[in-house]
Tab-separated table of C-alpha atoms and ligand atoms in Angstrom:
chain	number	residue	atom	x	y	z
V	1	MET	CA	0.467	11.228	26.783
V	2	GLY	CA	3.168	9.301	24.934
V	3	GLY	CA	5.718	10.305	22.313
V	4	ILE	CA	4.687	11.384	18.839
V	5	THR	CA	2.631	9.037	16.723
V	6	ILE	CA	1.875	8.988	13.000
V	7	VAL	CA	-1.696	10.128	12.286
V	8	GLY	CA	-1.588	10.525	8.484
V	9	THR	CA	0.712	9.687	5.591
V	10	GLY	CA	1.017	10.508	1.871
V	11	ARG	CA	3.403	10.077	-1.058
V	12	HIS	CA	3.998	11.327	-4.581
V	13	ALA	CA	6.227	10.069	-7.404
V	14	PRO	CA	6.428	12.589	-10.257
V	15	GLY	CA	6.126	11.641	-13.923
V	16	ALA	CA	6.175	8.247	-15.600
V	17	PRO	CA	8.584	5.531	-14.423
V	18	VAL	CA	12.028	5.451	-16.050
V	19	THR	CA	13.204	1.858	-16.438
V	20	ASN	CA	16.755	0.531	-16.316
V	21	GLU	CA	16.571	-0.142	-20.062
V	22	MET	CA	15.825	3.551	-20.620
V	23	LEU	CA	18.925	4.536	-18.622
V	24	ALA	CA	20.987	2.198	-20.804
V	25	ARG	CA	20.205	4.547	-23.738
V	26	VAL	CA	22.214	7.395	-22.185
V	27	MET	CA	25.114	5.508	-20.545
V	28	ASP	CA	26.872	2.176	-20.510
V	29	THR	CA	24.802	0.128	-18.079
V	30	SER	CA	22.243	-2.671	-18.204
V	31	ASP	CA	19.034	-3.766	-16.547
V	32	GLU	CA	20.800	-6.938	-15.439
V	33	TRP	CA	23.655	-5.033	-13.674
V	34	ILE	CA	21.335	-2.581	-11.945
V	35	ARG	CA	18.891	-5.238	-10.706
V	36	ARG	CA	21.615	-7.586	-9.470
V	37	ARG	CA	23.728	-4.934	-7.699
V	38	THR	CA	20.930	-2.740	-6.322
V	39	GLY	CA	17.457	-4.330	-6.658
V	40	ILE	CA	16.244	-1.242	-8.572
V	41	GLU	CA	13.945	-1.740	-11.599
V	42	GLN	CA	12.719	1.809	-12.209
V	43	ARG	CA	12.656	5.316	-10.740
V	44	HIS	CA	10.813	8.591	-11.373
V	45	PHE	CA	12.211	11.990	-12.365
V	46	ALA	CA	10.457	15.316	-11.912
V	47	GLU	CA	10.271	17.542	-14.971
V	48	ASP	CA	12.666	20.454	-15.385
V	49	GLY	CA	11.503	23.390	-13.265
V	50	MET	CA	9.894	21.217	-10.602
V	51	GLY	CA	11.616	21.455	-7.227
V	52	ALA	CA	11.486	19.388	-4.054
V	53	SER	CA	8.832	21.730	-2.619
V	54	ASP	CA	6.571	21.077	-5.666
V	55	ILE	CA	6.980	17.303	-5.445
V	56	ALA	CA	6.181	17.581	-1.729
V	57	VAL	CA	2.817	19.334	-2.178
V	58	PRO	CA	0.636	16.312	-3.178
V	59	ALA	CA	2.362	14.077	-0.617
V	60	ALA	CA	1.747	16.637	2.150
V	61	GLN	CA	-1.866	17.195	1.121
V	62	ARG	CA	-2.553	13.445	1.159
V	63	ALA	CA	-0.953	13.075	4.609
V	64	ILE	CA	-2.980	15.960	6.051
V	65	GLU	CA	-6.182	14.582	4.559
V	66	ALA	CA	-5.429	11.072	5.868
V	67	ALA	CA	-4.951	12.598	9.336
V	68	GLY	CA	-8.450	14.065	9.119
V	69	LEU	CA	-6.965	17.564	9.395
V	70	THR	CA	-6.736	20.629	7.181
V	71	THR	CA	-3.594	22.569	6.302
V	72	LYS	CA	-4.620	25.172	8.909
V	73	ASP	CA	-4.077	22.569	11.663
V	74	ILE	CA	-0.376	22.173	10.798
V	75	ASP	CA	1.719	24.281	13.154
V	76	TYR	CA	5.247	23.186	12.207
V	77	ILE	CA	6.912	21.898	9.025
V	78	LEU	CA	10.043	19.765	9.020
V	79	PHE	CA	11.297	19.519	5.445
V	80	CYS	CA	13.905	16.839	4.767
V	81	THR	CA	15.850	17.227	1.529
V	82	MET	CA	19.365	17.107	0.127
V	83	THR	CA	18.167	18.621	-3.172
V	84	PRO	CA	16.503	21.904	-2.134
V	85	ASP	CA	14.821	24.212	-4.666
V	86	PHE	CA	17.483	26.851	-3.932
V	87	LEU	CA	20.870	26.774	-2.201
V	88	PHE	CA	19.041	29.082	0.199
V	89	PRO	CA	16.437	29.617	1.540
V	90	GLY	CA	15.297	26.123	2.449
V	91	SER	CA	12.355	24.361	0.843
V	92	GLY	CA	10.151	24.101	3.966
V	93	GLY	CA	9.018	27.719	3.722
V	94	LEU	CA	8.270	27.288	0.015
V	95	LEU	CA	6.138	24.265	0.817
V	96	GLY	CA	4.272	26.196	3.535
V	97	ALA	CA	3.450	28.947	1.042
V	98	LYS	CA	2.327	26.410	-1.586
V	99	LEU	CA	0.067	24.784	1.013
V	100	GLY	CA	-1.380	28.200	1.867
V	101	ILE	CA	-0.034	28.240	5.431
V	102	ARG	CA	2.306	31.214	5.333
V	103	GLY	CA	3.646	32.082	8.780
V	104	VAL	CA	3.869	28.497	10.012
V	105	PRO	CA	7.497	27.821	11.081
V	106	ALA	CA	9.429	25.581	8.720
V	107	LEU	CA	12.748	23.944	9.446
V	108	ASP	CA	14.854	22.215	6.796
V	109	ILE	CA	16.560	19.041	7.947
V	110	ARG	CA	19.849	18.496	6.093
V	111	GLN	CA	20.683	14.935	7.043
V	112	GLN	CA	20.297	13.501	3.515
V	113	CYS	CA	19.306	9.834	3.529
V	114	CYS	CA	19.336	9.787	7.349
V	115	ALA	CA	16.843	12.646	7.663
V	116	MET	CA	13.945	10.652	9.107
V	117	PRO	CA	15.475	9.499	12.433
V	118	PHE	CA	16.600	13.113	12.986
V	119	ALA	CA	13.200	14.517	11.967
V	120	LEU	CA	11.356	12.183	14.336
V	121	GLN	CA	13.657	13.232	17.183
V	122	VAL	CA	13.154	16.941	16.446
V	123	ALA	CA	9.375	16.568	16.020
V	124	ASN	CA	9.150	14.713	19.321
V	125	GLY	CA	11.044	17.521	21.058
V	126	LEU	CA	8.824	20.183	19.481
V	127	VAL	CA	5.664	18.412	20.586
V	128	ALA	CA	6.977	17.585	24.080
V	129	SER	CA	7.969	21.231	24.629
V	130	ARG	CA	4.525	22.343	23.353
V	131	ALA	CA	6.121	24.363	20.561
V	132	ALA	CA	3.908	22.431	18.141
V	133	LYS	CA	0.907	20.143	18.129
V	134	ASN	CA	0.588	18.800	14.559
V	135	VAL	CA	3.956	18.533	12.824
V	136	LEU	CA	4.167	17.896	9.086
V	137	ILE	CA	7.316	15.905	8.312
V	138	VAL	CA	8.103	15.758	4.605
V	139	GLY	CA	10.952	14.083	2.757
V	140	ALA	CA	11.206	15.240	-0.861
V	141	GLU	CA	13.963	15.014	-3.444
V	142	ALA	CA	14.561	16.333	-6.955
V	143	HIS	CA	17.706	14.375	-7.849
V	144	ALA	CA	17.130	14.824	-11.596
V	145	GLY	CA	19.126	18.083	-11.384
V	146	PHE	CA	22.393	16.229	-10.764
V	147	MET	CA	21.940	13.441	-13.306
V	148	PRO	CA	25.005	13.302	-15.577
V	149	TRP	CA	23.343	13.101	-19.024
V	150	GLN	CA	22.045	16.021	-21.081
V	151	LYS	CA	19.704	14.438	-23.649
V	152	TRP	CA	16.708	13.739	-21.432
V	153	GLU	CA	14.578	13.040	-24.507
V	154	ALA	CA	16.809	10.021	-25.314
V	155	LEU	CA	15.445	8.247	-22.227
V	156	LEU	CA	12.017	8.110	-23.847
V	157	ASP	CA	12.976	7.768	-27.505
V	158	PRO	CA	15.559	5.183	-28.659
V	159	GLU	CA	15.772	7.029	-32.002
V	160	VAL	CA	17.314	10.124	-30.346
V	161	LYS	CA	21.087	10.040	-30.802
V	162	VAL	CA	23.316	10.728	-27.797
V	163	ALA	CA	26.680	12.402	-28.479
V	164	SER	CA	29.602	10.166	-27.587
V	165	GLU	CA	31.004	12.796	-25.181
V	166	ASP	CA	27.654	12.972	-23.357
V	167	TYR	CA	27.444	9.163	-23.186
V	168	GLN	CA	30.986	8.924	-21.795
V	169	ARG	CA	30.335	11.608	-19.183
V	170	ALA	CA	27.211	9.829	-17.950
V	171	THR	CA	29.044	6.497	-17.918
V	172	ARG	CA	31.724	7.955	-15.619
V	173	HIS	CA	28.959	8.583	-13.083
V	174	ARG	CA	26.903	5.450	-13.735
V	175	ALA	CA	27.354	3.850	-10.293
V	176	LEU	CA	25.713	6.936	-8.759
V	177	ALA	CA	23.244	7.775	-11.520
V	178	VAL	CA	21.435	4.437	-11.530
V	179	LEU	CA	20.686	4.655	-7.806
V	180	PHE	CA	18.676	7.835	-7.360
V	181	GLY	CA	15.087	8.795	-8.181
V	182	ASP	CA	12.720	11.660	-7.329
V	183	GLY	CA	9.761	11.489	-4.970
V	184	ALA	CA	8.179	12.697	-1.761
V	185	GLY	CA	6.718	11.116	1.344
V	186	ALA	CA	4.922	12.904	4.169
V	187	MET	CA	3.724	12.119	7.672
V	188	VAL	CA	1.654	14.147	10.110
V	189	VAL	CA	2.772	13.414	13.673
V	190	ARG	CA	1.302	14.503	16.993
V	191	ALA	CA	1.394	13.403	20.632
V	192	SER	CA	0.009	9.949	21.194
V	193	GLU	CA	-3.093	9.920	23.376
V	194	THR	CA	-1.804	6.992	25.414
V	195	ALA	CA	1.576	6.272	26.978
V	196	GLU	CA	1.613	2.802	25.366
V	197	ARG	CA	1.835	4.199	21.848
V	198	GLY	CA	4.166	6.620	20.088
V	199	LEU	CA	7.876	7.291	19.679
V	200	ILE	CA	9.911	5.392	22.264
V	201	ASP	CA	13.481	6.467	21.570
V	202	VAL	CA	15.869	7.675	18.864
V	203	GLU	CA	19.620	7.127	18.560
V	204	VAL	CA	21.485	9.182	15.964
V	205	HIS	CA	25.164	9.654	15.154
V	206	THR	CA	27.313	11.867	12.922
V	207	ASP	CA	30.902	11.530	11.752
V	208	GLY	CA	32.091	14.380	9.542
V	209	ASP	CA	35.366	12.542	8.890
V	210	ASP	CA	33.436	10.440	6.370
V	211	ALA	CA	31.696	13.430	4.743
V	212	GLU	CA	33.492	12.933	1.444
V	213	HIS	CA	32.194	9.379	0.925
V	214	ILE	CA	29.302	11.088	-0.851
V	215	PHE	CA	29.159	14.836	-1.365
V	216	ILE	CA	28.858	17.617	-3.927
V	217	GLU	CA	32.159	19.424	-4.208
V	218	GLY	CA	30.997	22.232	-6.486
V	219	SER	CA	28.906	25.296	-5.608
V	220	GLY	CA	30.031	25.482	-1.976
V	221	PHE	CA	30.729	28.686	-0.061
V	222	ARG	CA	34.306	27.730	0.700
V	223	ARG	CA	35.117	29.244	-2.689
V	224	ARG	CA	34.923	32.696	-4.233
V	225	PRO	CA	32.738	32.845	-6.170
V	226	TYR	CA	30.878	29.836	-4.848
V	227	VAL	CA	30.043	28.580	-8.365
V	228	THR	CA	32.120	28.836	-11.554
V	229	PRO	CA	31.850	27.507	-15.122
V	230	GLU	CA	34.960	25.387	-14.402
V	231	GLN	CA	33.099	23.514	-11.666
V	232	ILE	CA	30.514	22.445	-14.235
V	233	THR	CA	33.233	21.519	-16.763
V	234	ASN	CA	34.957	19.472	-14.060
V	235	GLU	CA	31.578	17.840	-13.250
V	236	GLU	CA	31.785	19.009	-9.628
V	237	HIS	CA	28.028	19.664	-9.573
V	238	ILE	CA	27.472	15.900	-9.748
V	239	PRO	CA	27.866	14.111	-6.398
V	240	SER	CA	31.056	12.189	-5.985
V	241	MET	CA	30.463	8.811	-4.326
V	242	GLU	CA	32.730	6.097	-2.962
V	243	GLY	CA	30.160	3.328	-3.316
V	244	ARG	CA	32.128	0.498	-1.732
V	245	ASP	CA	33.129	2.559	1.335
V	246	LEU	CA	29.517	3.649	1.838
V	247	PHE	CA	28.349	0.082	1.484
V	248	LYS	CA	30.794	-1.002	4.214
V	249	CYS	CA	29.768	1.869	6.520
V	250	ALA	CA	26.080	1.026	6.083
V	251	VAL	CA	26.405	-2.698	6.767
V	252	THR	CA	28.427	-2.117	9.952
V	253	ARG	CA	26.841	0.998	11.454
V	254	LEU	CA	23.181	0.147	10.825
V	255	PRO	CA	23.172	-3.190	12.710
V	256	GLU	CA	25.234	-1.528	15.486
V	257	VAL	CA	22.795	1.327	16.018
V	258	VAL	CA	19.719	-0.930	15.843
V	259	ARG	CA	21.191	-3.295	18.472
V	260	SER	CA	22.226	-0.407	20.703
V	261	LEU	CA	18.802	1.278	20.528
V	262	CYS	CA	16.923	-1.958	21.177
V	263	GLU	CA	19.206	-2.955	24.043
V	264	ARG	CA	18.909	0.366	25.855
V	265	ASN	CA	15.105	0.087	25.621
V	266	ASP	CA	14.961	-3.599	26.655
V	267	VAL	CA	13.450	-4.494	23.294
V	268	ALA	CA	14.336	-7.880	21.782
V	269	LEU	CA	14.904	-7.816	18.016
V	270	ASP	CA	12.223	-10.523	17.763
V	271	ASP	CA	9.677	-8.140	19.299
V	272	VAL	CA	10.037	-5.651	16.449
V	273	ASP	CA	7.243	-6.116	13.880
V	274	TRP	CA	8.833	-4.013	11.121
V	275	PHE	CA	12.338	-2.773	10.388
V	276	VAL	CA	11.615	0.153	8.086
V	277	ALA	CA	15.005	0.815	6.529
V	278	HIS	CA	16.237	3.563	4.227
V	279	GLN	CA	16.198	2.265	0.638
V	280	ALA	CA	19.735	2.902	-0.689
V	281	ASN	CA	20.447	-0.522	-2.110
V	282	ASP	CA	18.537	-3.749	-1.571
V	283	ARG	CA	21.836	-5.576	-1.076
V	284	ILE	CA	22.734	-3.303	1.854
V	285	ASN	CA	19.432	-4.105	3.540
V	286	ARG	CA	19.834	-7.830	2.930
V	287	VAL	CA	23.259	-7.788	4.595
V	288	VAL	CA	21.856	-5.761	7.523
V	289	VAL	CA	19.005	-8.273	7.907
V	290	GLN	CA	21.489	-11.152	7.920
V	291	SER	CA	23.743	-9.444	10.420
V	292	LEU	CA	20.809	-8.773	12.778
V	293	GLY	CA	19.475	-12.309	12.236
V	294	VAL	CA	15.916	-11.081	11.696
V	295	ASP	CA	13.262	-12.467	9.353
V	296	PRO	CA	13.552	-10.691	5.940
V	297	GLU	CA	9.723	-10.667	5.814
V	298	ARG	CA	9.860	-8.001	8.531
V	299	VAL	CA	12.066	-5.715	6.401
V	300	PRO	CA	9.814	-4.259	3.691
V	301	SER	CA	11.368	-3.026	0.452
V	302	ASN	CA	10.131	-0.760	-2.330
V	303	ILE	CA	13.457	0.230	-3.903
V	304	ALA	CA	12.531	-1.684	-7.090
V	305	LYS	CA	9.862	0.947	-7.868
V	306	TYR	CA	11.473	4.215	-6.782
V	307	GLY	CA	15.251	3.736	-6.473
V	308	ASN	CA	16.892	5.727	-3.693
V	309	THR	CA	14.771	8.817	-2.999
V	310	SER	CA	17.136	9.866	-0.146
V	311	GLY	CA	15.163	11.734	2.548
V	312	ALA	CA	11.890	10.497	1.051
V	313	THR	CA	12.409	6.721	1.147
V	314	ILE	CA	11.174	6.078	4.684
V	315	PRO	CA	7.992	8.216	4.521
V	316	ILE	CA	7.151	6.793	1.070
V	317	LEU	CA	7.489	3.265	2.447
V	318	VAL	CA	5.520	4.139	5.582
V	319	ASP	CA	2.704	5.523	3.422
V	320	GLU	CA	2.620	2.331	1.341
V	321	MET	CA	2.462	0.261	4.523
V	322	TYR	CA	-0.423	2.286	5.981
V	323	ARG	CA	-2.387	2.300	2.736
V	324	ASP	CA	-2.002	-1.432	2.004
V	325	GLY	CA	-2.796	-2.384	5.605
V	326	ARG	CA	0.608	-3.765	6.642
V	327	ALA	CA	1.052	-1.056	9.298
V	328	LYS	CA	-1.363	-1.633	12.170
V	329	PRO	CA	-1.906	0.084	15.515
V	330	GLY	CA	0.104	-1.494	18.315
V	331	GLN	CA	2.934	-2.758	16.098
V	332	LEU	CA	6.519	-2.003	17.073
V	333	VAL	CA	8.552	-0.370	14.287
V	334	CYS	CA	12.282	0.285	14.079
V	335	PHE	CA	13.276	2.918	11.506
V	336	LEU	CA	16.923	2.841	10.380
V	337	ALA	CA	18.972	4.933	7.976
V	338	LEU	CA	22.467	6.054	6.983
V	339	GLY	CA	23.248	9.000	4.761
V	340	SER	CA	25.763	11.538	3.564
V	341	GLY	CA	27.364	13.391	6.450
V	342	LEU	CA	27.890	10.658	7.473
V	343	HIS	CA	24.788	10.485	9.620
V	344	TRP	CA	23.211	7.270	10.797
V	345	GLY	CA	20.559	6.337	13.288
V	346	ALA	CA	17.468	4.407	14.281
V	347	ALA	CA	14.142	5.150	15.956
V	348	LEU	CA	11.708	2.898	17.813
V	349	MET	CA	7.996	3.637	17.644
V	350	ARG	CA	4.880	1.797	18.821
V	351	LEU	CA	2.264	2.558	16.133
K	401	LIG	N1	26.319	-0.359	-14.822
K	401	LIG	C1	27.233	-1.248	-15.212
K	401	LIG	N2	28.422	-1.399	-14.594
K	401	LIG	C2	28.679	-0.614	-13.542
K	401	LIG	C3	27.754	0.345	-13.069
K	401	LIG	C4	26.536	0.459	-13.765
K	401	LIG	N3	25.583	1.339	-13.393
K	401	LIG	N4	28.274	0.976	-11.995
K	401	LIG	C5	29.493	0.450	-11.793
K	401	LIG	N5	29.742	-0.520	-12.716
K	401	LIG	C6	30.926	-1.370	-12.865
K	401	LIG	C7	32.161	-0.721	-12.300
K	401	LIG	O1	32.762	0.111	-13.278
K	401	LIG	C8	33.007	-1.926	-11.963
K	401	LIG	O2	33.620	-2.398	-13.136
K	401	LIG	P1	35.150	-2.938	-13.080
K	401	LIG	O3	35.108	-4.127	-12.163
K	401	LIG	O4	35.421	-3.270	-14.508
K	401	LIG	O5	35.957	-1.812	-12.524
K	401	LIG	C9	31.988	-2.964	-11.550
K	401	LIG	O6	30.730	-2.527	-12.078
K	401	LIG	C10	31.865	-3.116	-10.044
K	401	LIG	O7	31.766	-1.824	-9.480
K	401	LIG	P2	31.596	-1.610	-7.933
K	401	LIG	O8	31.609	-0.148	-7.623
K	401	LIG	O9	32.540	-2.494	-7.176
K	401	LIG	O10	30.122	-2.207	-7.727
K	401	LIG	P3	29.365	-2.496	-6.403
K	401	LIG	O11	28.970	-3.906	-6.380
K	401	LIG	O12	30.068	-1.924	-5.198
K	401	LIG	O13	28.048	-1.642	-6.603
K	401	LIG	C11	27.052	0.413	-5.820
K	401	LIG	C12	28.129	-0.215	-6.719
K	401	LIG	C13	25.700	-0.048	-6.314
K	401	LIG	C14	27.171	1.921	-5.934
K	401	LIG	C15	27.281	-0.062	-4.367
K	401	LIG	O14	28.637	0.098	-4.000
K	401	LIG	C16	26.414	0.683	-3.376
K	401	LIG	O15	25.209	0.599	-3.403
K	401	LIG	N6	27.040	1.424	-2.433
K	401	LIG	C17	26.296	2.213	-1.480
K	401	LIG	C18	25.806	3.463	-2.158
K	401	LIG	C19	24.885	4.263	-1.274
K	401	LIG	O16	24.420	3.801	-0.263
K	401	LIG	N7	24.653	5.497	-1.735
K	401	LIG	C20	23.716	6.357	-1.092
K	401	LIG	C21	24.325	6.965	0.104
K	401	LIG	S1	23.161	7.686	1.125
K	401	LIG	C22	22.998	9.386	0.886
K	401	LIG	O17	22.930	10.095	1.840
K	401	LIG	C23	22.904	9.978	-0.441
């Protein structure tokens, strides 16, 4: 038997797409700026009251069905999210209950945009140690909750007036707000039946010194009480992001970790069929591609449609690739991601 392999995938994007022009109704931005600086054209937002575990349900069901399994076959859930339904408990257990598999262990992975390399490593360990056979890995995000505008109806209706104070608040957070969208991607993984296929290796890193490049300062348990009205007034419930620093970290650490992982496994970059990268900004991925010297055709992108769905970007992209026939058995894939923490890493898998 080999490492874990992907046997089924699914995705879900809630609600109708929200275009860049729609965002320009609630803050000072433009379609031109967003496309040129990020490659994003639209994103989705879940409706109020819908949490990451709800968005995850259709994605998980599709992945389980594609694997030819039923929910009863799933014996472990790894739930990747940075926008859980509740501060605690985690969303994995909620998803298990919604899928009707109460009692199945569920572990939340809190590695933000870098969740997938970590989740693959954990799933591989669970399967190798026989703690699990069919692991459901889900990435799901409900970022709408931290968006900085209040008049959601103005997105849809240009006639709705936005108060100047509301518009100014949203504009202060525009670099962050234009990036993120909601969505879920899911994969069922299990041990490969042959040694030639499956997960080959994972390399992950963490540096807490850079934690404040992107983080939510408010509602943390350092403070008593952990949430106050002042935190909302001070907009501490909205992530604070140093975009340029993150950009620099991503374009240096991602090529480094990909080279290191490939070298230690005697894999030439030219032998990799697909570099499936986290979708934070199309410009980041273009710089990474250039730095690695690989063919951009081997670095698929879907950020135009979904924006950055954090822990969900990689499984959403993987599902698209399986369903449109780009992903084929025997191909060598390198997954790569960097996220708040900072965490960064890469994984090599023979499909
Ligand atoms: N619309 C219009 N103008 C804007 C917007 C906007 N949405 N956002 C910023 N600007 C303006 C700025 O105010 C600035 O104006 P100024 O020159 O008059 O001061 C100008 O555009 C340039 O701003 P920069 O911040 O330098 O723009 P940059 O080219 O760096 O792009 C961005 C910003 C898109 C955020 C980029 O830095 C980036 O993508 N960084 C990485 C972010 C990232 O990866 N985040 C996810 C982390 S992963 C996780 O775990 C969550």
